[in-house]
PDB file of C-alpha atoms in Angstrom:
ATOM      1  CA  MET A   1     -15.412 -84.823  78.561  1.00 83.00           C
ATOM      2  CA  THR A   2     -16.326 -83.980  81.622  1.00 93.00           C
ATOM      3  CA  ARG A   3     -16.822 -80.700  82.311  1.00 96.00           C
ATOM      4  CA  LYS A   4     -14.481 -78.996  84.836  1.00 98.00           C
ATOM      5  CA  GLY A   5     -15.144 -76.049  87.103  1.00 98.00           C
ATOM      6  CA  ILE A   6     -13.244 -72.519  87.803  1.00 98.00           C
ATOM      7  CA  LEU A   7     -13.798 -70.313  90.046  1.00 98.00           C
ATOM      8  CA  LEU A   8     -12.153 -67.462  89.802  1.00 97.00           C
ATOM      9  CA  ALA A   9     -11.474 -65.966  93.163  1.00 95.00           C
ATOM     10  CA  GLY A  10      -8.121 -62.874  92.162  1.00 89.00           C
ATOM     11  CA  GLY A  11      -6.784 -59.856  91.754  1.00 83.00           C
ATOM     12  CA  THR A  12      -7.080 -57.049  94.360  1.00 79.00           C
ATOM     13  CA  GLY A  13     -10.783 -55.476  95.375  1.00 82.00           C
ATOM     14  CA  SER A  14      -9.697 -52.346  94.693  1.00 84.00           C
ATOM     15  CA  ARG A  15     -12.833 -50.552  94.281  1.00 84.00           C
ATOM     16  CA  LEU A  16     -13.952 -51.299  98.087  1.00 86.00           C
ATOM     17  CA  TRP A  17     -10.265 -50.280  99.400  1.00 90.00           C
ATOM     18  CA  PRO A  18     -10.286 -50.390 101.881  1.00 90.00           C
ATOM     19  CA  ILE A  19     -12.094 -53.249 103.233  1.00 87.00           C
ATOM     20  CA  THR A  20     -10.635 -55.279 100.720  1.00 90.00           C
ATOM     21  CA  LEU A  21      -7.360 -54.331 102.411  1.00 86.00           C
ATOM     22  CA  GLY A  22      -7.002 -57.171 104.784  1.00 88.00           C
ATOM     23  CA  VAL A  23      -9.408 -59.225 103.530  1.00 92.00           C
ATOM     24  CA  SER A  24     -10.179 -60.982  99.867  1.00 93.00           C
ATOM     25  CA  LYS A  25     -13.679 -59.325  98.255  1.00 93.00           C
ATOM     26  CA  GLN A  26     -14.682 -63.099  98.251  1.00 95.00           C
ATOM     27  CA  LEU A  27     -13.936 -63.315 101.420  1.00 96.00           C
ATOM     28  CA  LEU A  28     -16.397 -61.020 102.424  1.00 95.00           C
ATOM     29  CA  PRO A  29     -20.277 -61.504 103.538  1.00 94.00           C
ATOM     30  CA  ILE A  30     -22.769 -61.535 101.416  1.00 96.00           C
ATOM     31  CA  TYR A  31     -25.962 -61.548 104.056  1.00 94.00           C
ATOM     32  CA  ASP A  32     -25.507 -64.541 106.122  1.00 94.00           C
ATOM     33  CA  LYS A  33     -22.649 -67.005 103.799  1.00 96.00           C
ATOM     34  CA  PRO A  34     -19.150 -65.971 102.495  1.00 96.00           C
ATOM     35  CA  MET A  35     -19.737 -64.040  98.598  1.00 97.00           C
ATOM     36  CA  ILE A  36     -17.397 -67.245  97.360  1.00 97.00           C
ATOM     37  CA  TYR A  37     -19.940 -68.961  97.941  1.00 98.00           C
ATOM     38  CA  TYR A  38     -22.075 -67.517  96.424  1.00 97.00           C
ATOM     39  CA  PRO A  39     -20.881 -68.950  91.987  1.00 97.00           C
ATOM     40  CA  LEU A  40     -19.331 -71.652  93.847  1.00 98.00           C
ATOM     41  CA  SER A  41     -22.969 -72.831  93.880  1.00 97.00           C
ATOM     42  CA  VAL A  42     -23.603 -72.157  90.545  1.00 97.00           C
ATOM     43  CA  LEU A  43     -20.532 -74.133  89.153  1.00 97.00           C
ATOM     44  CA  MET A  44     -22.779 -77.079  91.880  1.00 97.00           C
ATOM     45  CA  LEU A  45     -25.934 -76.230  89.834  1.00 96.00           C
ATOM     46  CA  SER A  46     -24.393 -77.510  86.955  1.00 95.00           C
ATOM     47  CA  GLY A  47     -22.933 -80.669  87.583  1.00 95.00           C
ATOM     48  CA  ILE A  48     -19.858 -79.359  87.892  1.00 97.00           C
ATOM     49  CA  ARG A  49     -17.428 -81.674  90.349  1.00 97.00           C
ATOM     50  CA  GLU A  50     -13.939 -80.684  89.880  1.00 98.00           C
ATOM     51  CA  VAL A  51     -13.135 -76.582  90.379  1.00 98.00           C
ATOM     52  CA  ALA A  52     -10.650 -74.834  90.351  1.00 98.00           C
ATOM     53  CA  ILE A  53     -10.360 -71.948  92.509  1.00 98.00           C
ATOM     54  CA  ILE A  54      -7.617 -68.875  91.494  1.00 98.00           C
ATOM     55  CA  THR A  55      -6.006 -66.348  94.165  1.00 97.00           C
ATOM     56  CA  THR A  56      -4.060 -64.816  95.559  1.00 95.00           C
ATOM     57  CA  PRO A  57      -0.754 -65.833  97.090  1.00 95.00           C
ATOM     58  CA  GLU A  58      -1.477 -64.115 100.176  1.00 94.00           C
ATOM     59  CA  ASP A  59      -5.360 -64.755  99.953  1.00 95.00           C
ATOM     60  CA  GLN A  60      -4.969 -68.562  99.358  1.00 96.00           C
ATOM     61  CA  PRO A  61      -4.852 -70.007 103.146  1.00 96.00           C
ATOM     62  CA  GLN A  62      -7.760 -68.459 104.097  1.00 96.00           C
ATOM     63  CA  PHE A  63      -9.453 -69.711 101.590  1.00 97.00           C
ATOM     64  CA  GLN A  64      -8.138 -72.791 101.767  1.00 97.00           C
ATOM     65  CA  ARG A  65      -9.537 -73.049 105.202  1.00 97.00           C
ATOM     66  CA  LEU A  66     -13.304 -72.307 104.542  1.00 97.00           C
ATOM     67  CA  LEU A  67     -13.331 -74.310 101.653  1.00 97.00           C
ATOM     68  CA  GLY A  68     -10.512 -77.211 102.031  1.00 96.00           C
ATOM     69  CA  ASP A  69     -11.345 -79.607  98.989  1.00 96.00           C
ATOM     70  CA  GLY A  70     -13.842 -80.256  98.522  1.00 97.00           C
ATOM     71  CA  ASP A  71     -14.860 -83.437  99.796  1.00 97.00           C
ATOM     72  CA  GLN A  72     -17.404 -82.113 101.716  1.00 97.00           C
ATOM     73  CA  TRP A  73     -19.647 -81.496  98.684  1.00 98.00           C
ATOM     74  CA  GLY A  74     -18.786 -84.525  97.434  1.00 98.00           C
ATOM     75  CA  MET A  75     -16.825 -82.487  95.198  1.00 98.00           C
ATOM     76  CA  GLN A  76     -12.895 -81.448  94.399  1.00 98.00           C
ATOM     77  CA  PHE A  77     -10.339 -78.048  94.072  1.00 98.00           C
ATOM     78  CA  THR A  78      -7.277 -78.174  92.752  1.00 98.00           C
ATOM     79  CA  TRP A  79      -5.902 -74.709  93.903  1.00 98.00           C
ATOM     80  CA  ILE A  80      -4.312 -71.822  92.096  1.00 98.00           C
ATOM     81  CA  ILE A  81      -2.021 -69.068  92.041  1.00 96.00           C
ATOM     82  CA  GLN A  82      -2.542 -65.860  90.392  1.00 94.00           C
ATOM     83  CA  ASP A  83       0.472 -63.293  91.269  1.00 91.00           C
ATOM     84  CA  ARG A  84      -0.961 -60.194  89.337  1.00 90.00           C
ATOM     85  CA  PRO A  85      -4.036 -60.588  87.579  1.00 88.00           C
ATOM     86  CA  GLU A  86      -4.214 -59.747  84.330  1.00 89.00           C
ATOM     87  CA  GLY A  87      -7.593 -60.042  82.362  1.00 91.00           C
ATOM     88  CA  LEU A  88     -10.620 -62.534  83.078  1.00 95.00           C
ATOM     89  CA  ALA A  89      -8.761 -64.589  79.512  1.00 96.00           C
ATOM     90  CA  GLN A  90      -5.133 -65.305  81.535  1.00 96.00           C
ATOM     91  CA  ALA A  91      -7.726 -67.736  84.231  1.00 97.00           C
ATOM     92  CA  TYR A  92      -7.276 -70.752  81.349  1.00 98.00           C
ATOM     93  CA  LEU A  93      -4.046 -70.185  80.952  1.00 97.00           C
ATOM     94  CA  LEU A  94      -3.465 -70.480  84.238  1.00 97.00           C
ATOM     95  CA  ALA A  95      -6.666 -73.472  84.942  1.00 98.00           C
ATOM     96  CA  ARG A  96      -4.343 -75.041  81.592  1.00 98.00           C
ATOM     97  CA  ASP A  97      -2.661 -78.849  82.772  1.00 97.00           C
ATOM     98  CA  PHE A  98      -6.207 -79.438  85.311  1.00 98.00           C
ATOM     99  CA  LEU A  99      -8.438 -78.388  82.353  1.00 98.00           C
ATOM    100  CA  ASN A 100      -6.924 -81.194  80.156  1.00 96.00           C
ATOM    101  CA  GLY A 101      -8.304 -80.265  77.099  1.00 96.00           C
ATOM    102  CA  ALA A 102     -11.976 -80.315  79.454  1.00 97.00           C
ATOM    103  CA  PRO A 103     -14.354 -78.102  78.269  1.00 97.00           C
ATOM    104  CA  SER A 104     -14.949 -75.654  80.920  1.00 98.00           C
ATOM    105  CA  ALA A 105     -17.226 -73.281  83.250  1.00 98.00           C
ATOM    106  CA  MET A 106     -16.147 -70.426  84.281  1.00 98.00           C
ATOM    107  CA  VAL A 107     -17.545 -67.873  86.974  1.00 98.00           C
ATOM    108  CA  LEU A 108     -15.947 -65.061  88.094  1.00 96.00           C
ATOM    109  CA  GLY A 109     -16.321 -64.908  92.415  1.00 95.00           C
ATOM    110  CA  ASP A 110     -17.795 -61.737  92.613  1.00 94.00           C
ATOM    111  CA  ASN A 111     -20.890 -63.332  90.760  1.00 94.00           C
ATOM    112  CA  ILE A 112     -24.795 -63.806  92.568  1.00 94.00           C
ATOM    113  CA  PHE A 113     -26.755 -64.889  90.381  1.00 95.00           C
ATOM    114  CA  PHE A 114     -30.839 -66.094  91.630  1.00 93.00           C
ATOM    115  CA  GLY A 115     -34.302 -67.449  89.630  1.00 90.00           C
ATOM    116  CA  HIS A 116     -36.475 -69.533  88.811  1.00 86.00           C
ATOM    117  CA  GLY A 117     -35.921 -71.740  86.857  1.00 88.00           C
ATOM    118  CA  LEU A 118     -31.614 -71.206  87.015  1.00 92.00           C
ATOM    119  CA  PRO A 119     -30.859 -75.040  86.646  1.00 91.00           C
ATOM    120  CA  GLU A 120     -32.007 -76.057  83.321  1.00 91.00           C
ATOM    121  CA  VAL A 121     -30.554 -72.696  81.873  1.00 92.00           C
ATOM    122  CA  LEU A 122     -27.064 -74.214  82.983  1.00 94.00           C
ATOM    123  CA  ALA A 123     -27.975 -77.997  82.323  1.00 91.00           C
ATOM    124  CA  ARG A 124     -28.154 -76.211  78.503  1.00 92.00           C
ATOM    125  CA  ALA A 125     -25.316 -74.792  79.048  1.00 94.00           C
ATOM    126  CA  ASN A 126     -23.329 -77.934  80.177  1.00 93.00           C
ATOM    127  CA  GLU A 127     -24.766 -79.932  77.537  1.00 91.00           C
ATOM    128  CA  GLN A 128     -23.048 -78.390  74.263  1.00 89.00           C
ATOM    129  CA  ASP A 129     -20.118 -79.692  73.451  1.00 86.00           C
ATOM    130  CA  SER A 130     -18.314 -77.522  72.022  1.00 92.00           C
ATOM    131  CA  GLY A 131     -18.666 -73.402  70.800  1.00 95.00           C
ATOM    132  CA  GLY A 132     -19.162 -71.656  74.368  1.00 95.00           C
ATOM    133  CA  THR A 133     -22.306 -70.292  75.872  1.00 95.00           C
ATOM    134  CA  VAL A 134     -22.094 -66.881  77.470  1.00 95.00           C
ATOM    135  CA  PHE A 135     -25.312 -64.585  79.226  1.00 94.00           C
ATOM    136  CA  GLY A 136     -27.009 -61.680  78.679  1.00 93.00           C
ATOM    137  CA  TYR A 137     -29.111 -59.432  80.981  1.00 93.00           C
ATOM    138  CA  HIS A 138     -30.326 -56.204  80.229  1.00 92.00           C
ATOM    139  CA  VAL A 139     -28.803 -53.339  82.417  1.00 91.00           C
ATOM    140  CA  ALA A 140     -29.269 -49.695  83.161  1.00 90.00           C
ATOM    141  CA  ASP A 141     -25.425 -48.678  83.115  1.00 89.00           C
ATOM    142  CA  PRO A 142     -24.454 -51.218  80.093  1.00 90.00           C
ATOM    143  CA  GLU A 143     -21.270 -48.478  79.753  1.00 89.00           C
ATOM    144  CA  ARG A 144     -19.741 -50.202  82.634  1.00 86.00           C
ATOM    145  CA  TYR A 145     -19.202 -54.137  81.474  1.00 87.00           C
ATOM    146  CA  GLY A 146     -18.186 -56.090  77.713  1.00 87.00           C
ATOM    147  CA  VAL A 147     -22.132 -56.024  75.773  1.00 91.00           C
ATOM    148  CA  ALA A 148     -23.250 -57.920  73.475  1.00 92.00           C
ATOM    149  CA  ILE A 149     -25.391 -56.759  69.851  1.00 91.00           C
ATOM    150  CA  PHE A 150     -27.840 -58.022  68.016  1.00 88.00           C
ATOM    151  CA  ASP A 151     -29.272 -58.881  65.064  1.00 85.00           C
ATOM    152  CA  ALA A 152     -33.343 -58.636  64.384  1.00 81.00           C
ATOM    153  CA  ASP A 153     -32.800 -62.530  64.689  1.00 80.00           C
ATOM    154  CA  GLY A 154     -31.119 -63.009  67.299  1.00 79.00           C
ATOM    155  CA  ARG A 155     -27.842 -63.082  66.517  1.00 84.00           C
ATOM    156  CA  VAL A 156     -25.406 -62.108  68.948  1.00 88.00           C
ATOM    157  CA  THR A 157     -23.494 -59.486  65.619  1.00 89.00           C
ATOM    158  CA  GLU A 158     -20.377 -57.714  67.842  1.00 89.00           C
ATOM    159  CA  LEU A 159     -19.514 -57.729  71.507  1.00 90.00           C
ATOM    160  CA  VAL A 160     -18.336 -54.115  72.774  1.00 86.00           C
ATOM    161  CA  GLU A 161     -16.057 -53.934  75.879  1.00 84.00           C
ATOM    162  CA  LYS A 162     -17.378 -51.157  77.942  1.00 85.00           C
ATOM    163  CA  PRO A 163     -18.823 -48.813  74.954  1.00 84.00           C
ATOM    164  CA  ALA A 164     -18.718 -45.178  75.332  1.00 86.00           C
ATOM    165  CA  VAL A 165     -22.037 -44.692  73.901  1.00 86.00           C
ATOM    166  CA  PRO A 166     -23.581 -48.698  73.992  1.00 85.00           C
ATOM    167  CA  ARG A 167     -25.779 -50.091  72.170  1.00 87.00           C
ATOM    168  CA  SER A 168     -27.425 -51.913  73.287  1.00 90.00           C
ATOM    169  CA  ASN A 169     -28.285 -52.585  77.398  1.00 91.00           C
ATOM    170  CA  PHE A 170     -27.813 -56.816  77.336  1.00 93.00           C
ATOM    171  CA  ALA A 171     -24.418 -56.482  79.868  1.00 93.00           C
ATOM    172  CA  ILE A 172     -22.260 -60.060  79.163  1.00 93.00           C
ATOM    173  CA  THR A 173     -22.458 -61.778  82.857  1.00 95.00           C
ATOM    174  CA  GLY A 174     -19.105 -63.466  84.875  1.00 94.00           C
ATOM    175  CA  LEU A 175     -20.825 -66.449  83.753  1.00 97.00           C
ATOM    176  CA  TYR A 176     -19.021 -68.349  80.520  1.00 98.00           C
ATOM    177  CA  PHE A 177     -19.211 -72.157  79.217  1.00 98.00           C
ATOM    178  CA  LEU A 178     -17.110 -72.880  76.666  1.00 98.00           C
ATOM    179  CA  ASP A 179     -14.866 -75.813  75.118  1.00 97.00           C
ATOM    180  CA  GLY A 180     -11.889 -77.590  75.436  1.00 96.00           C
ATOM    181  CA  ARG A 181      -9.355 -74.867  72.808  1.00 97.00           C
ATOM    182  CA  ALA A 182     -10.103 -72.241  75.061  1.00 97.00           C
ATOM    183  CA  PRO A 183      -6.698 -72.587  77.339  1.00 97.00           C
ATOM    184  CA  ASP A 184      -5.543 -72.657  73.521  1.00 97.00           C
ATOM    185  CA  ILE A 185      -7.637 -69.777  71.871  1.00 97.00           C
ATOM    186  CA  ALA A 186      -6.743 -66.853  76.048  1.00 96.00           C
ATOM    187  CA  ALA A 187      -2.959 -67.660  74.440  1.00 95.00           C
ATOM    188  CA  GLY A 188      -2.875 -66.569  71.503  1.00 94.00           C
ATOM    189  CA  ILE A 189      -4.265 -62.936  72.423  1.00 93.00           C
ATOM    190  CA  LYS A 190      -2.637 -59.810  72.477  1.00 93.00           C
ATOM    191  CA  PRO A 191      -2.707 -57.829  75.584  1.00 90.00           C
ATOM    192  CA  SER A 192      -5.382 -55.094  75.695  1.00 89.00           C
ATOM    193  CA  ALA A 193      -4.335 -51.608  75.725  1.00 85.00           C
ATOM    194  CA  ARG A 194      -4.708 -51.574  79.442  1.00 85.00           C
ATOM    195  CA  GLY A 195      -2.515 -54.629  79.798  1.00 86.00           C
ATOM    196  CA  GLU A 196      -5.550 -56.833  80.015  1.00 89.00           C
ATOM    197  CA  LEU A 197      -5.913 -60.766  77.997  1.00 92.00           C
ATOM    198  CA  GLU A 198      -9.905 -59.721  78.226  1.00 91.00           C
ATOM    199  CA  ILE A 199     -12.404 -61.815  78.350  1.00 94.00           C
ATOM    200  CA  VAL A 200     -14.307 -60.220  75.238  1.00 91.00           C
ATOM    201  CA  ASP A 201     -11.147 -61.132  72.865  1.00 93.00           C
ATOM    202  CA  LEU A 202     -12.442 -64.424  74.182  1.00 95.00           C
ATOM    203  CA  LEU A 203     -15.324 -64.704  72.991  1.00 95.00           C
ATOM    204  CA  GLU A 204     -14.967 -62.983  70.382  1.00 93.00           C
ATOM    205  CA  HIS A 205     -12.763 -65.726  68.728  1.00 93.00           C
ATOM    206  CA  TYR A 206     -15.792 -67.672  69.224  1.00 95.00           C
ATOM    207  CA  ARG A 207     -18.516 -65.440  67.993  1.00 93.00           C
ATOM    208  CA  ALA A 208     -16.293 -65.237  64.607  1.00 92.00           C
ATOM    209  CA  GLU A 209     -16.277 -68.869  64.185  1.00 91.00           C
ATOM    210  CA  SER A 210     -20.283 -68.376  64.740  1.00 90.00           C
ATOM    211  CA  SER A 211     -19.757 -70.644  67.346  1.00 93.00           C
ATOM    212  CA  LEU A 212     -21.081 -68.324  70.271  1.00 93.00           C
ATOM    213  CA  GLN A 213     -24.456 -67.951  71.845  1.00 91.00           C
ATOM    214  CA  VAL A 214     -25.086 -65.553  74.070  1.00 91.00           C
ATOM    215  CA  GLU A 215     -28.598 -66.911  75.834  1.00 90.00           C
ATOM    216  CA  ARG A 216     -30.461 -64.198  76.833  1.00 89.00           C
ATOM    217  CA  MET A 217     -31.657 -64.132  80.782  1.00 89.00           C
ATOM    218  CA  GLY A 218     -35.180 -62.706  81.619  1.00 82.00           C
ATOM    219  CA  ARG A 219     -37.388 -61.147  84.169  1.00 82.00           C
ATOM    220  CA  GLY A 220     -37.464 -63.845  86.067  1.00 85.00           C
ATOM    221  CA  PHE A 221     -33.442 -64.735  86.296  1.00 91.00           C
ATOM    222  CA  ALA A 222     -31.083 -61.579  89.126  1.00 92.00           C
ATOM    223  CA  TRP A 223     -27.705 -60.995  87.935  1.00 93.00           C
ATOM    224  CA  LEU A 224     -25.958 -58.786  90.582  1.00 90.00           C
ATOM    225  CA  ASP A 225     -22.092 -58.087  91.062  1.00 82.00           C
ATOM    226  CA  THR A 226     -20.842 -57.212  93.997  1.00 86.00           C
ATOM    227  CA  GLY A 227     -17.996 -55.055  93.147  1.00 80.00           C
ATOM    228  CA  THR A 228     -18.810 -52.079  94.166  1.00 87.00           C
ATOM    229  CA  PRO A 229     -19.430 -51.135  98.251  1.00 91.00           C
ATOM    230  CA  GLY A 230     -23.491 -49.780  96.772  1.00 90.00           C
ATOM    231  CA  SER A 231     -23.923 -52.572  95.540  1.00 90.00           C
ATOM    232  CA  LEU A 232     -22.241 -55.433  97.633  1.00 92.00           C
ATOM    233  CA  LEU A 233     -25.315 -54.143 100.127  1.00 94.00           C
ATOM    234  CA  GLU A 234     -27.433 -53.988  97.804  1.00 93.00           C
ATOM    235  CA  ALA A 235     -27.151 -58.337  96.959  1.00 94.00           C
ATOM    236  CA  GLY A 236     -27.289 -58.537 100.870  1.00 95.00           C
ATOM    237  CA  ASN A 237     -29.864 -56.665 101.447  1.00 95.00           C
ATOM    238  CA  PHE A 238     -31.492 -59.393  98.648  1.00 93.00           C
ATOM    239  CA  VAL A 239     -30.464 -62.579  99.554  1.00 95.00           C
ATOM    240  CA  ARG A 240     -32.238 -60.955 103.299  1.00 95.00           C
ATOM    241  CA  THR A 241     -35.155 -60.055 101.746  1.00 94.00           C
ATOM    242  CA  LEU A 242     -35.764 -63.687  99.610  1.00 92.00           C
ATOM    243  CA  GLU A 243     -34.791 -65.812 103.057  1.00 92.00           C
ATOM    244  CA  GLU A 244     -36.141 -64.210 105.092  1.00 91.00           C
ATOM    245  CA  ARG A 245     -39.357 -64.407 102.700  1.00 89.00           C
ATOM    246  CA  GLN A 246     -39.603 -67.841 101.639  1.00 88.00           C
ATOM    247  CA  GLY A 247     -37.376 -69.452 104.056  1.00 84.00           C
ATOM    248  CA  MET A 248     -35.209 -71.247 101.581  1.00 86.00           C
ATOM    249  CA  GLN A 249     -31.290 -70.337 101.788  1.00 90.00           C
ATOM    250  CA  VAL A 250     -29.769 -69.127  98.532  1.00 93.00           C
ATOM    251  CA  GLY A 251     -26.529 -69.997  96.950  1.00 94.00           C
ATOM    252  CA  SER A 252     -25.807 -73.259 100.130  1.00 96.00           C
ATOM    253  CA  PRO A 253     -23.033 -75.545  99.368  1.00 97.00           C
ATOM    254  CA  ASP A 254     -24.051 -77.766 101.130  1.00 98.00           C
ATOM    255  CA  GLU A 255     -28.150 -78.272 100.034  1.00 97.00           C
ATOM    256  CA  ILE A 256     -26.827 -78.488  96.839  1.00 97.00           C
ATOM    257  CA  ALA A 257     -24.696 -81.285  97.501  1.00 98.00           C
ATOM    258  CA  PHE A 258     -27.503 -82.791  98.961  1.00 97.00           C
ATOM    259  CA  ARG A 259     -30.454 -82.269  96.956  1.00 95.00           C
ATOM    260  CA  GLN A 260     -27.191 -83.016  94.178  1.00 96.00           C
ATOM    261  CA  GLY A 261     -26.750 -86.898  95.336  1.00 97.00           C
ATOM    262  CA  TRP A 262     -22.585 -85.850  96.046  1.00 98.00           C
ATOM    263  CA  ILE A 263     -23.687 -86.071  99.951  1.00 97.00           C
ATOM    264  CA  ASP A 264     -25.886 -88.282 102.140  1.00 96.00           C
ATOM    265  CA  ARG A 265     -28.401 -87.543 105.106  1.00 96.00           C
ATOM    266  CA  THR A 266     -24.561 -88.509 107.913  1.00 96.00           C
ATOM    267  CA  ALA A 267     -23.293 -85.690 106.055  1.00 97.00           C
ATOM    268  CA  LEU A 268     -25.363 -82.829 106.179  1.00 97.00           C
ATOM    269  CA  ALA A 269     -26.415 -83.819 109.229  1.00 96.00           C
ATOM    270  CA  ASP A 270     -22.764 -83.591 110.793  1.00 96.00           C
ATOM    271  CA  ARG A 271     -22.601 -80.134 108.647  1.00 96.00           C
ATOM    272  CA  ALA A 272     -25.899 -78.879 110.342  1.00 96.00           C
ATOM    273  CA  GLN A 273     -24.267 -79.817 113.845  1.00 95.00           C
ATOM    274  CA  ALA A 274     -20.826 -78.415 113.156  1.00 95.00           C
ATOM    275  CA  PHE A 275     -23.392 -75.296 112.267  1.00 95.00           C
ATOM    276  CA  ALA A 276     -26.725 -76.133 114.832  1.00 94.00           C
ATOM    277  CA  LYS A 277     -25.766 -72.184 115.969  1.00 93.00           C
ATOM    278  CA  SER A 278     -26.535 -69.848 113.320  1.00 94.00           C
ATOM    279  CA  SER A 279     -29.550 -69.775 111.026  1.00 91.00           C
ATOM    280  CA  TYR A 280     -27.249 -71.855 107.918  1.00 94.00           C
ATOM    281  CA  GLY A 281     -27.268 -74.799 109.895  1.00 94.00           C
ATOM    282  CA  ARG A 282     -30.865 -75.096 111.470  1.00 93.00           C
ATOM    283  CA  HIS A 283     -32.028 -74.795 107.280  1.00 94.00           C
ATOM    284  CA  LEU A 284     -29.774 -77.981 106.751  1.00 95.00           C
ATOM    285  CA  ALA A 285     -31.746 -79.903 109.629  1.00 95.00           C
ATOM    286  CA  GLY A 286     -35.022 -78.985 108.429  1.00 93.00           C
ATOM    287  CA  ILE A 287     -34.355 -80.123 104.936  1.00 94.00           C
ATOM    288  CA  LEU A 288     -33.612 -83.514 106.872  1.00 91.00           C
ATOM    289  CA  ARG A 289     -36.877 -82.942 108.812  1.00 87.00           C
ATOM    290  CA  ASP A 290     -38.463 -81.899 105.316  1.00 82.00           C
ATOM    291  CA  LYS A 291     -37.043 -85.362 104.225  1.00 59.00           C
ATOM    292  CA  GLY A 292     -38.516 -87.398 106.813  1.00 51.00           C
ATOM    293  CA  GLN A 293     -35.085 -88.528 107.432  1.00 46.00           C
TER     294      GLN A 293
END
């Protein structure tokens, strides 16, 4: 079955209060684009065209105004309400009907991924028919994350959520490729001490049956979690530096859709015209000129 995407953009964004009291965290700007563009782009780079977007009931109209039904990018969006945030694994229960037995790739709405060769890494994960693939990233503060512990042969032996004394510096990023069993497995998870369905407990099921791959992202990749004011600023500066230095866009759904062949030159030209007064629109117009179109 074709893999479907889940983009989790719910929650209260309480670590960013008072900024997020009036607007969803995933709608905040990361330099020149709304935050949600970046994780959406990761799903698109994976070749995924059907995506369920999970939001709070209060924020959903704003997301729909921004993203529509996905047709402008040759995609199809399904909108799902999350009344209360009860852990990351809850997303698989909310998306059960949407998935309908299909494998999935779930990305968190505040995660940004960048690096040469990222599409190839995503393609390898997408090709896995069974089990799951997640990504480990070396961090200086692993106590803030779910952590993967490896043996001498590089096999993951344990997953630990926010360890007080970390035995590994490899954090599990907010991108999860899982097979079609994920909703059923999530349904069997018991809430943790903080009352949430933990994603680590879901992944541990796959690890225990030796069907979980943890691919370590090397030095050539960047993973940014934009959940705090400091990390929000750092992410914006990171994107600005790349774009101004290279003259390219980071996290552009319009460019990705065009290069994937999901939209034609006329559709891209329409988008470029709609954004003509911004650097984003000028970049889209430049793509058409570079292609000799």
